[in-house]
Short mmCIF file of N, CA and C in Angstrom, two decimals:
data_model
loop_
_atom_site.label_atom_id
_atom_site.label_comp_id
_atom_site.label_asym_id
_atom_site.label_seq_id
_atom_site.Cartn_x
_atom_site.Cartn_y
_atom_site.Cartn_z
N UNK N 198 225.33 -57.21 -118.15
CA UNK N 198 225.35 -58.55 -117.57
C UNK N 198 224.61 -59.50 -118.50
N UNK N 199 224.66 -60.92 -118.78
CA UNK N 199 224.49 -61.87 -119.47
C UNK N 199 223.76 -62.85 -118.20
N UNK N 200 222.14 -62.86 -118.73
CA UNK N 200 221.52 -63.61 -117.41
C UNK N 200 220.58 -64.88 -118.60
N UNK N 201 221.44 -65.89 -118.18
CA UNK N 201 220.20 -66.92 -119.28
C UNK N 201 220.14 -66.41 -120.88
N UNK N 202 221.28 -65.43 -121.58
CA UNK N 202 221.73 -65.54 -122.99
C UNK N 202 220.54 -64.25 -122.80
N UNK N 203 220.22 -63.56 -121.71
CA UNK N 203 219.45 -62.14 -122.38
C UNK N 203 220.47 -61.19 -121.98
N UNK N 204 220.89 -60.02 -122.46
CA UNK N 204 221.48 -59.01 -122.47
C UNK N 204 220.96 -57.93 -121.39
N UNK N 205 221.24 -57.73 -120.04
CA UNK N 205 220.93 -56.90 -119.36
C UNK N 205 221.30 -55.40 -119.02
N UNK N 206 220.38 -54.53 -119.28
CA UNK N 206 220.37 -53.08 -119.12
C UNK N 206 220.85 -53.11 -117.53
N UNK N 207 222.18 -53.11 -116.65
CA UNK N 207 222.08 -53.33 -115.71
C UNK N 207 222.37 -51.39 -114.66
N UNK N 208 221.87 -50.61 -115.90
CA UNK N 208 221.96 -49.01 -115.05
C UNK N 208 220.86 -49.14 -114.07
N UNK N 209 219.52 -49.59 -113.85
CA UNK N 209 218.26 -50.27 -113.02
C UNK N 209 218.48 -50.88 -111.95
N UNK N 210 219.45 -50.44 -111.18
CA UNK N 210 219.38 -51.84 -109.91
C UNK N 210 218.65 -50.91 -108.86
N UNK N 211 217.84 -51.87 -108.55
CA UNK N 211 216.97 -51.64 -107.91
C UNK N 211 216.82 -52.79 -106.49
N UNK N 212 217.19 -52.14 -105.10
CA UNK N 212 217.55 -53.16 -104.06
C UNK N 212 216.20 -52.51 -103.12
N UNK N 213 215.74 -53.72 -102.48
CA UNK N 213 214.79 -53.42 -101.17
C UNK N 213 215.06 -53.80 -99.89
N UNK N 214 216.41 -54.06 -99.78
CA UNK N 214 216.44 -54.31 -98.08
C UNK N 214 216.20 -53.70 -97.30
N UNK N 215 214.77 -53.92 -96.19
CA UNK N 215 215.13 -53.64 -95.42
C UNK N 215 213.50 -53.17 -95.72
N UNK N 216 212.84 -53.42 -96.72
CA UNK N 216 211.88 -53.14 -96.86
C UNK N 216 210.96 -53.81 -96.72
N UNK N 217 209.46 -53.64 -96.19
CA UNK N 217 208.49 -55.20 -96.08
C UNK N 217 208.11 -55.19 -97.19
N UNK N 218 208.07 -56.49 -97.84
CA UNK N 218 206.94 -56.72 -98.91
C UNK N 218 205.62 -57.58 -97.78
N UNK N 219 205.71 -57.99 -96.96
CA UNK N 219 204.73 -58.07 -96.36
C UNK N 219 203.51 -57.21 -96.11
N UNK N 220 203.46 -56.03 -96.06
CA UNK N 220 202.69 -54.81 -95.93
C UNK N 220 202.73 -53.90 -97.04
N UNK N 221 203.57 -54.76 -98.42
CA UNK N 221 203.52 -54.11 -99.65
C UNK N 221 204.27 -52.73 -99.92
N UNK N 222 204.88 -52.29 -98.52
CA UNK N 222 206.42 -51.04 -98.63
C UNK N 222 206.65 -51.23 -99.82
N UNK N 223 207.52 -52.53 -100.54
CA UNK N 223 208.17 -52.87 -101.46
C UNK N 223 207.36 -52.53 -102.88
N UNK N 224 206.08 -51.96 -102.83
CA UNK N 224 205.67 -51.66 -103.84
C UNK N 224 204.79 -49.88 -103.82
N UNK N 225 204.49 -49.74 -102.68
CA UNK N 225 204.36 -48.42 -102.08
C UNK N 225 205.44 -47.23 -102.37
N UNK N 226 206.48 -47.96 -101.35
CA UNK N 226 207.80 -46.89 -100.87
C UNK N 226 209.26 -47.76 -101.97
N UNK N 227 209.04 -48.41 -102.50
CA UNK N 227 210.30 -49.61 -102.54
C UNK N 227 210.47 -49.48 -104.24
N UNK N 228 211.17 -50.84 -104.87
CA UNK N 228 212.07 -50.65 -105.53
C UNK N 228 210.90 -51.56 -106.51
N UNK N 229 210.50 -52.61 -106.27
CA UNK N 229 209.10 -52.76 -107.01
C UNK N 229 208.07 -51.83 -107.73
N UNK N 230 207.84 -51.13 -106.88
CA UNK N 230 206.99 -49.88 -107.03
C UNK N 230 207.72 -49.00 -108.11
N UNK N 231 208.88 -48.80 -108.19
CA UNK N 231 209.53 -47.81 -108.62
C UNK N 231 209.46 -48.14 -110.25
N UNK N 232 210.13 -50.12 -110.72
CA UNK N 232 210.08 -50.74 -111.08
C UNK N 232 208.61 -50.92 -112.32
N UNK N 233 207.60 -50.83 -111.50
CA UNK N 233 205.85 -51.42 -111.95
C UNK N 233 205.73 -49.65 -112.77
N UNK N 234 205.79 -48.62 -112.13
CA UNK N 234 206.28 -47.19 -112.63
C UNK N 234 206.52 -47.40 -113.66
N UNK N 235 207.55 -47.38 -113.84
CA UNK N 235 208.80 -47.57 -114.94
C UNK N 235 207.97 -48.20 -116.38
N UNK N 236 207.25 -49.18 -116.08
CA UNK N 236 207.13 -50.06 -117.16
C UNK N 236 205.53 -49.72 -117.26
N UNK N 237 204.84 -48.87 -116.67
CA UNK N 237 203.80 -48.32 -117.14
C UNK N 237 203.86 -47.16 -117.81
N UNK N 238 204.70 -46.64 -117.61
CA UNK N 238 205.40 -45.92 -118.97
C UNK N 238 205.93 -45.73 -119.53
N UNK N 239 206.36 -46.90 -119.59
CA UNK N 239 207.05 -47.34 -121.02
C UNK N 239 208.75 -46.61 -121.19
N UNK N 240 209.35 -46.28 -119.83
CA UNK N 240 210.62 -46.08 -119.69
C UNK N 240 211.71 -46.76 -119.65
N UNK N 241 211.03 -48.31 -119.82
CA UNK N 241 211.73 -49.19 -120.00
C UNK N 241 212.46 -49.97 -121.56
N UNK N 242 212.85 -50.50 -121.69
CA UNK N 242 213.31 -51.01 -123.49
C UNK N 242 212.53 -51.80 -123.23
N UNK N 243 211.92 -52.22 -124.73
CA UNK N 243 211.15 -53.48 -124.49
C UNK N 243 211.39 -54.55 -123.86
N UNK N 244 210.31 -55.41 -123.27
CA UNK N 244 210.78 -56.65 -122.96
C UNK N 244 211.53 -57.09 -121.52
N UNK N 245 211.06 -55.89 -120.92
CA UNK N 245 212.40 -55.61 -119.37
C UNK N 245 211.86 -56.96 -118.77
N UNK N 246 212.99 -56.85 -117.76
CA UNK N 246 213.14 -58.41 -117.34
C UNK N 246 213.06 -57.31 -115.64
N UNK N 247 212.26 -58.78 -114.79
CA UNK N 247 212.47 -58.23 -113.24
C UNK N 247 212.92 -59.39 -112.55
N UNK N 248 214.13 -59.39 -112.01
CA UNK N 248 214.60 -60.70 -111.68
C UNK N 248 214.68 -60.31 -109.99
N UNK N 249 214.43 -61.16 -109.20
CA UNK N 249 214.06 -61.56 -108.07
C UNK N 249 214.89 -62.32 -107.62
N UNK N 250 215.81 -62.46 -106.45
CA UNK N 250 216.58 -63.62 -105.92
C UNK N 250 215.83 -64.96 -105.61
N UNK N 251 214.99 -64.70 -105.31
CA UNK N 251 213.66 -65.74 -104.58
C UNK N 251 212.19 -65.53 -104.76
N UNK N 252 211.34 -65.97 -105.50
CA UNK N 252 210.16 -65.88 -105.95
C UNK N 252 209.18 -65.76 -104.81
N UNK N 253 209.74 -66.04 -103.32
CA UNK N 253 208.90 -65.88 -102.13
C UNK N 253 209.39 -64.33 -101.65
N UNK N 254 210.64 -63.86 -102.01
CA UNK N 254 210.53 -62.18 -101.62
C UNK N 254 210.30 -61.57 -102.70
N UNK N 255 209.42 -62.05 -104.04
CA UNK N 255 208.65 -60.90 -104.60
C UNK N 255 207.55 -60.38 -103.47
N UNK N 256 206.88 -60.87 -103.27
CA UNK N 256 205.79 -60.24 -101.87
C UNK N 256 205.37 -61.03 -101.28
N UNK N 257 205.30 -60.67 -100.02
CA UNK N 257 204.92 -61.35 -98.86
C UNK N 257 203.01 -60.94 -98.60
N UNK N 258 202.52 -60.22 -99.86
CA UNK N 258 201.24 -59.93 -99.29
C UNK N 258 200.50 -61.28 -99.61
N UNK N 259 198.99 -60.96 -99.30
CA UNK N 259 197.96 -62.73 -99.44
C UNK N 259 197.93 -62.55 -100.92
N UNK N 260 198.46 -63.91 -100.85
CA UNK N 260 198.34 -64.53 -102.53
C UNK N 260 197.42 -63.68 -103.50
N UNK N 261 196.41 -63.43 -103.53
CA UNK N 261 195.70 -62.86 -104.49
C UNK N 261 196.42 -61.51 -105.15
N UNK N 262 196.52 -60.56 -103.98
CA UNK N 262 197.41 -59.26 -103.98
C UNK N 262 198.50 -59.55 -104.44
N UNK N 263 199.37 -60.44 -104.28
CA UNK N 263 200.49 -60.39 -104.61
C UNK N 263 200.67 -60.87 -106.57
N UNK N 264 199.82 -61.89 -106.50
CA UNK N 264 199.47 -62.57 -107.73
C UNK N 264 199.07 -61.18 -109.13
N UNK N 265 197.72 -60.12 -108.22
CA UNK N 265 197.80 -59.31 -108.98
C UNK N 265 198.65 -58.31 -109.57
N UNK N 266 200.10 -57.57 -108.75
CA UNK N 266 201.23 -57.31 -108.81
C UNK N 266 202.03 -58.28 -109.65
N UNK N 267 202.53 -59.52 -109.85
CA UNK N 267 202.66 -59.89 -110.59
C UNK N 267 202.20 -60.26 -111.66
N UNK N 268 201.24 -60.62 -111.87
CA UNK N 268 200.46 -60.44 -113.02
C UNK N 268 200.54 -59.28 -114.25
N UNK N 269 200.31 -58.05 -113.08
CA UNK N 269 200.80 -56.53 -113.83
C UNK N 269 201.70 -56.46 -114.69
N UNK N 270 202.96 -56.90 -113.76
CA UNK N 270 204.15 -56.96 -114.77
C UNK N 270 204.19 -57.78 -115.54
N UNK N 271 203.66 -59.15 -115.78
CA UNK N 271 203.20 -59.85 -117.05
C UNK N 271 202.52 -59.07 -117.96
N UNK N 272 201.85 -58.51 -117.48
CA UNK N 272 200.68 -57.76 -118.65
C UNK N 272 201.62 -55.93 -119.23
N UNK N 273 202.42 -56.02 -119.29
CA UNK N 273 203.12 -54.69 -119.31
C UNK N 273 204.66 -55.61 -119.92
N UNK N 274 204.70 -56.60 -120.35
CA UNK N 274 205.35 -57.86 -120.98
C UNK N 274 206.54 -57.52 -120.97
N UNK N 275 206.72 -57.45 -119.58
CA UNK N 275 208.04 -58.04 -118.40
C UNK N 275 207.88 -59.11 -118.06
N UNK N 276 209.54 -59.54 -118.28
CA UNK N 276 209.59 -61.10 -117.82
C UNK N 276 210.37 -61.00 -116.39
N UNK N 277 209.63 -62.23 -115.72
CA UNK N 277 210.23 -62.05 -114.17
C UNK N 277 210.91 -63.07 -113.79
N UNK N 278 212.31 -63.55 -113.17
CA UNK N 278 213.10 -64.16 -113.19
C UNK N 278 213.01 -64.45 -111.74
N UNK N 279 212.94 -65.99 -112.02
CA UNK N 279 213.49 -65.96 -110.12
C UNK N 279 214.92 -66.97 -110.36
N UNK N 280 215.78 -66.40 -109.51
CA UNK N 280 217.41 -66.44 -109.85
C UNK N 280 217.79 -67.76 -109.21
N UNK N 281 216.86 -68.08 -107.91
CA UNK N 281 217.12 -69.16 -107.25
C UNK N 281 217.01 -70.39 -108.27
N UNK N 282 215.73 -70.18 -109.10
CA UNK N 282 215.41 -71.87 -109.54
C UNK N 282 215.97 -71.52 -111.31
N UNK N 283 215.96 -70.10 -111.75
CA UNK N 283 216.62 -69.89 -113.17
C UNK N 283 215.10 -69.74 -114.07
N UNK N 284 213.72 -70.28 -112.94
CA UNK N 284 212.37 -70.13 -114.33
C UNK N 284 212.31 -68.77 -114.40
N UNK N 285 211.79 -68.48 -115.51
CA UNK N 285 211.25 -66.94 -116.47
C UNK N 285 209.83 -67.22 -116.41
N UNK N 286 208.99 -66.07 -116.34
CA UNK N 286 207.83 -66.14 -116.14
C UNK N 286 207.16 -65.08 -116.99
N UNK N 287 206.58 -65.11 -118.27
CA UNK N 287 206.25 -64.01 -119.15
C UNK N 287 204.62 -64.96 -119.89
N UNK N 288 204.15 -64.00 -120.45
CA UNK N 288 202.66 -63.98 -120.48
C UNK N 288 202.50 -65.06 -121.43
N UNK N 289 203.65 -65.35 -122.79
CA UNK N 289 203.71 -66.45 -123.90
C UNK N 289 204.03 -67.92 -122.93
N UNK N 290 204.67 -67.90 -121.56
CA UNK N 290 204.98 -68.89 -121.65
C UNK N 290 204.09 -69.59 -119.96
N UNK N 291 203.73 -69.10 -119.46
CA UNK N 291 202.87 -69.31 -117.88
C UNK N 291 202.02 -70.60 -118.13
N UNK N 292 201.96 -71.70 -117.79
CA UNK N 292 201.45 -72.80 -117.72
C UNK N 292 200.23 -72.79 -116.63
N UNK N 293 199.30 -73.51 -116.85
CA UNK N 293 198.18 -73.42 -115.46
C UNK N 293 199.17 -74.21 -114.17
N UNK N 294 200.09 -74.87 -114.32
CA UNK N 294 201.35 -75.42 -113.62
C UNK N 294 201.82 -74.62 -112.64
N UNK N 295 202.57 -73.56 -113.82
CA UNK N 295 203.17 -72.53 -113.04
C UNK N 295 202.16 -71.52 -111.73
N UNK N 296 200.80 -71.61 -112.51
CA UNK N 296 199.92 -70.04 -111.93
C UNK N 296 199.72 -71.21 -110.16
N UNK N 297 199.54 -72.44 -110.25
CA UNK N 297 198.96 -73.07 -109.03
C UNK N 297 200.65 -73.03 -107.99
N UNK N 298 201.95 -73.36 -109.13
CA UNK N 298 203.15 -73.21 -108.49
C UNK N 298 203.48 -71.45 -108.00
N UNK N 299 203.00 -70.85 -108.54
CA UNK N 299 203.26 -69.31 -107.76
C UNK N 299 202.37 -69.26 -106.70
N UNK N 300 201.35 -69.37 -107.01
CA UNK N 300 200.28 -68.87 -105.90
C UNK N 300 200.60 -70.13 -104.66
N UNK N 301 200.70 -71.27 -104.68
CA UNK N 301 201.48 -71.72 -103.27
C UNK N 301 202.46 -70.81 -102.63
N UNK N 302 203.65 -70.47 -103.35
CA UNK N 302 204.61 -70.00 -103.03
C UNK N 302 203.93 -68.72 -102.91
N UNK N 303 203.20 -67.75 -103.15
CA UNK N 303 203.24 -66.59 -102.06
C UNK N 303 202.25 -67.20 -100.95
N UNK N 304 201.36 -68.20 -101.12
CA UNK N 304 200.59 -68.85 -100.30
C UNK N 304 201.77 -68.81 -98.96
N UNK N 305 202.58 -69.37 -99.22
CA UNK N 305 203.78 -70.04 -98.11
C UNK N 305 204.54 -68.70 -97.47
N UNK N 306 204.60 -67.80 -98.85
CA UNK N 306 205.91 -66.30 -98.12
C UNK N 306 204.82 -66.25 -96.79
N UNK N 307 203.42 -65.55 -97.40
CA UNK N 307 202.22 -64.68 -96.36
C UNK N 307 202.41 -65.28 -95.01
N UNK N 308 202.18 -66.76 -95.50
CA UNK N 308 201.97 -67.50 -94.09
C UNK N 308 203.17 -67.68 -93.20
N UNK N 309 204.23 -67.31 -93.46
CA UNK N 309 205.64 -67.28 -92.78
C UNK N 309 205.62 -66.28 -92.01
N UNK N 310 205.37 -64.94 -93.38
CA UNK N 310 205.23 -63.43 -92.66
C UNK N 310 204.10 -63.39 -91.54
N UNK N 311 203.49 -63.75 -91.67
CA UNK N 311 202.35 -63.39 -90.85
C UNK N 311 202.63 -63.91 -89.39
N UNK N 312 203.04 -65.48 -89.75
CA UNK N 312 203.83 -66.07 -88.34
C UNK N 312 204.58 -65.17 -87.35
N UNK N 313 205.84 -64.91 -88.26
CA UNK N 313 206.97 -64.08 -87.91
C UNK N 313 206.22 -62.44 -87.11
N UNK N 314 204.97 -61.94 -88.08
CA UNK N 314 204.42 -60.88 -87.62
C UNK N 314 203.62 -60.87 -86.37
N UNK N 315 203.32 -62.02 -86.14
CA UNK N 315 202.24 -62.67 -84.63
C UNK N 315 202.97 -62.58 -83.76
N UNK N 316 204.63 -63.46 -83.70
CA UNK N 316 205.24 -63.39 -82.58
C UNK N 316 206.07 -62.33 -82.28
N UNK N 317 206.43 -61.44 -83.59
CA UNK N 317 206.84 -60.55 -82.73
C UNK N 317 205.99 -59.43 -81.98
N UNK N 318 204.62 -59.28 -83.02
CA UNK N 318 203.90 -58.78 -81.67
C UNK N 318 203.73 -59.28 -80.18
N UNK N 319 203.47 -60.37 -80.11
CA UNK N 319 203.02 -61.36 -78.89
C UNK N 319 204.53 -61.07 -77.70
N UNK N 320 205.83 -61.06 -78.36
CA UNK N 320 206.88 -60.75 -77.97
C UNK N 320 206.77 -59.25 -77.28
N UNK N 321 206.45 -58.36 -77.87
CA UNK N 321 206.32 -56.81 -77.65
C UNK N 321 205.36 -56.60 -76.81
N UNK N 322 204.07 -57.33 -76.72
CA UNK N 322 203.42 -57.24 -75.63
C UNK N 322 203.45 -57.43 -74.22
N UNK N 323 204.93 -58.65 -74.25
CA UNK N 323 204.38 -59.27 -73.28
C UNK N 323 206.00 -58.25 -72.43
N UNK N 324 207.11 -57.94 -73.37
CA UNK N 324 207.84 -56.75 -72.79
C UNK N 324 207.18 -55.46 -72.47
N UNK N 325 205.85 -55.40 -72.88
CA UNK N 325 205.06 -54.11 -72.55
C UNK N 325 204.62 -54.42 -70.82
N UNK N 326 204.06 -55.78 -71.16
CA UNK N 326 203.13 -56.04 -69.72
C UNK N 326 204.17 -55.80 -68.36
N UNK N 327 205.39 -56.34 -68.84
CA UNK N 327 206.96 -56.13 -68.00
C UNK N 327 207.40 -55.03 -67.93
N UNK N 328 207.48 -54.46 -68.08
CA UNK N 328 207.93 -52.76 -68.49
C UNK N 328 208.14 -52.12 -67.15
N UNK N 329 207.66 -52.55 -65.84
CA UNK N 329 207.07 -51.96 -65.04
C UNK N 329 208.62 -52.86 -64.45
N UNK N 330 208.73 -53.86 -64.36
CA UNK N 330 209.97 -54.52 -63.70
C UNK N 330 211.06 -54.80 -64.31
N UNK N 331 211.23 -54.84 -65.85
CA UNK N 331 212.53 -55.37 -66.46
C UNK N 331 212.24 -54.54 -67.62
N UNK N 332 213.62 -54.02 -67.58
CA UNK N 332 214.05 -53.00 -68.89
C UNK N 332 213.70 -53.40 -70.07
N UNK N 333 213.16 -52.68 -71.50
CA UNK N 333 212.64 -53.25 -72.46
C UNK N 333 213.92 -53.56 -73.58
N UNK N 334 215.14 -52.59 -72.89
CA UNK N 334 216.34 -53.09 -73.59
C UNK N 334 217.47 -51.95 -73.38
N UNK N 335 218.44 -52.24 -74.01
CA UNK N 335 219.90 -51.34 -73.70
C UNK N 335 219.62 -49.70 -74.64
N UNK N 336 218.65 -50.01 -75.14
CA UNK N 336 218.45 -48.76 -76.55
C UNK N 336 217.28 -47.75 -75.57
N UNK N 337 217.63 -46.72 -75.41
CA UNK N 337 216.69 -45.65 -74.65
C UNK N 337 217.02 -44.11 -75.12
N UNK N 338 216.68 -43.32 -74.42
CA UNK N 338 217.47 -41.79 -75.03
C UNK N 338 218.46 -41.38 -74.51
N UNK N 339 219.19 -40.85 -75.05
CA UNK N 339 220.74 -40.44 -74.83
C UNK N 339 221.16 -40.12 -73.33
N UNK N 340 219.81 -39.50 -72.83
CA UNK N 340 220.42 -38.81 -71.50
C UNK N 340 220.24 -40.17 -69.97
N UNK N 341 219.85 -41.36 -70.82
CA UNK N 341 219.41 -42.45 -70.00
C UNK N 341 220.91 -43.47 -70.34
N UNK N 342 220.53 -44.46 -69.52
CA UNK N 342 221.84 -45.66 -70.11
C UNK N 342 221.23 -47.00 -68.89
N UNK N 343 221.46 -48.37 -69.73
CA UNK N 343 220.90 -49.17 -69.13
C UNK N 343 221.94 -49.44 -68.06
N UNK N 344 221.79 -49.77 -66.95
CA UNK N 344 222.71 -50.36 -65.63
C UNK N 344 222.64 -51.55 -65.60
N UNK N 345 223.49 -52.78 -66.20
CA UNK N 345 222.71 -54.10 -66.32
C UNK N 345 223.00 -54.99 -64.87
N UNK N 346 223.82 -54.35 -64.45
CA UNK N 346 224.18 -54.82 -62.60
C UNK N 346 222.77 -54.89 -61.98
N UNK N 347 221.88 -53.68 -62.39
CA UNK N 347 220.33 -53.23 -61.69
C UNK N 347 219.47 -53.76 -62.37
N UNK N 348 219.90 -53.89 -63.52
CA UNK N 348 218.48 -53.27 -64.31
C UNK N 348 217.59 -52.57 -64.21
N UNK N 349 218.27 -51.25 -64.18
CA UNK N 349 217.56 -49.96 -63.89
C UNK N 349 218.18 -48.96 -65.28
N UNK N 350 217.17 -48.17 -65.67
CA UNK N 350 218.13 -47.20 -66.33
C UNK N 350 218.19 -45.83 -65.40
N UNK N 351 219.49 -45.69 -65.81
CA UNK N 351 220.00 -44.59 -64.60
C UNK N 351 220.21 -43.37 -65.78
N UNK N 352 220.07 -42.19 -64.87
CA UNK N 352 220.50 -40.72 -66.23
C UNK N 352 222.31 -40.66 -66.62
N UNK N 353 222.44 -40.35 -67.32
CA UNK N 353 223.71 -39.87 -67.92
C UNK N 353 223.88 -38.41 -67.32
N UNK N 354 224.58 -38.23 -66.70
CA UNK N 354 224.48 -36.89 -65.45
C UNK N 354 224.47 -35.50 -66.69
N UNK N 355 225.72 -35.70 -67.62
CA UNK N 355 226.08 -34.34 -68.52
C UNK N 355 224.62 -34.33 -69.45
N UNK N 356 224.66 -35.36 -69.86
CA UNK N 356 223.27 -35.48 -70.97
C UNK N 356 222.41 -34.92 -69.66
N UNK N 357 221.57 -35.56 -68.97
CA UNK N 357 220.40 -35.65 -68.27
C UNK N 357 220.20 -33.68 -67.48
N UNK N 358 221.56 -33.44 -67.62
CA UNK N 358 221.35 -32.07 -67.20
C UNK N 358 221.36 -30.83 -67.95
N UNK N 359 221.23 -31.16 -69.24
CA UNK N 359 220.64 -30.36 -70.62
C UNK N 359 219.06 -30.85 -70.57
N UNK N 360 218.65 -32.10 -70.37
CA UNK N 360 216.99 -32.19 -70.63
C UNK N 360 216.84 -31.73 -69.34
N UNK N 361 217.36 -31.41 -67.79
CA UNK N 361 216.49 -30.50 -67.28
C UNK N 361 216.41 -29.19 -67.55
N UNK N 362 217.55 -28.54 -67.60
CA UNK N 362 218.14 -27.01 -68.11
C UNK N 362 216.41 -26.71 -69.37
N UNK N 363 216.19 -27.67 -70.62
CA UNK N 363 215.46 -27.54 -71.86
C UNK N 363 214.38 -27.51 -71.24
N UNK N 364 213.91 -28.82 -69.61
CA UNK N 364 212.25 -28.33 -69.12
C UNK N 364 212.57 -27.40 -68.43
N UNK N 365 213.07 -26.77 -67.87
CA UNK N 365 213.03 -25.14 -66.72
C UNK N 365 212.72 -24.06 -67.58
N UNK N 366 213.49 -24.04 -68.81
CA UNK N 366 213.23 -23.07 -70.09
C UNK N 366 211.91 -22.97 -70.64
N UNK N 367 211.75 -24.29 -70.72
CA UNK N 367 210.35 -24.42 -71.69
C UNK N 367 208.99 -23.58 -70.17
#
């Protein structure tokens, strides 16, 4: 592939959906991680490029953390691409511009994530506090099924009469 007149090694694809960079998965368990690997030892051709769709899903951790992860791959002289705006970001060319323009922008991912991470707890709690009167949803175990006429979950008779058969055994 031909990205901005550089020649891309494109056998490396490396995808994280589905992964948090909020809690740093994406560099733990994920394709980042795999990525930061790679170029600490030098398994890479020189000069590897890490291109990013969006410079706010490189990581969602607090700016500093995330800054140092990027940074890394500056210092291991990978250039990092964010695809949305087309800037390159490598150690010859980082402006004090750029370092105050990144660190907003994970400033902004964290503070989204974290939002997003508040309410859906606050959400889960408050289906916990309910639990007792309204179903927490249509998804339960096999031998159950939601009744939405009731809102009750009722057993699945064939299923529900293997999990008693499995407690009489046990």
């Amino acid at each position: 592939a031909d990205v901005n007149a550089a020649i891309l090694d494109d056998s490396l694809k490396l995808r994280d959906e589905g992964i948090s960079a909020f809690t740093g998965r994406n560099i733990t368990h994920g394709s980042l991680g795999r990525f930061l690997d790679a170029a600490r030892h030098e398994r890479l051709k020189p000069q590897p490029h890490f291109l990013v769709e969006n410079l706010d899903r490189f990581s969602r951790l607090a700016p500093r953390k995330a800054y140092r992860v990027f940074d890394e791959l500056l210092e291991l002289d990978a250039t990092i691409v964010d695809l949305s705006s087309g800037k390159r970001y490598g150690t010859d060319s980082l402006s004090t511009f750029d370092l105050m323009e990144i660190l907003l922008r994970f400033e902004r991912s964290n503070e989204e994530s974290q939002r997003k991470s508040d309410a859906l707890k606050e959400a889960w709690a408050e289906k916990r506090r309910n639990a007792r009167t309204v179903p927490l949803g249509a998804t339960c175990p096999g031998w159950l099924r939601l009744d939405r006429a009731t809102s009750k979950y009722v057993f699945n008779r064939p299923q529900a009469a293997v999990i008693r058969r499995i407690v009489r055994l046990a």
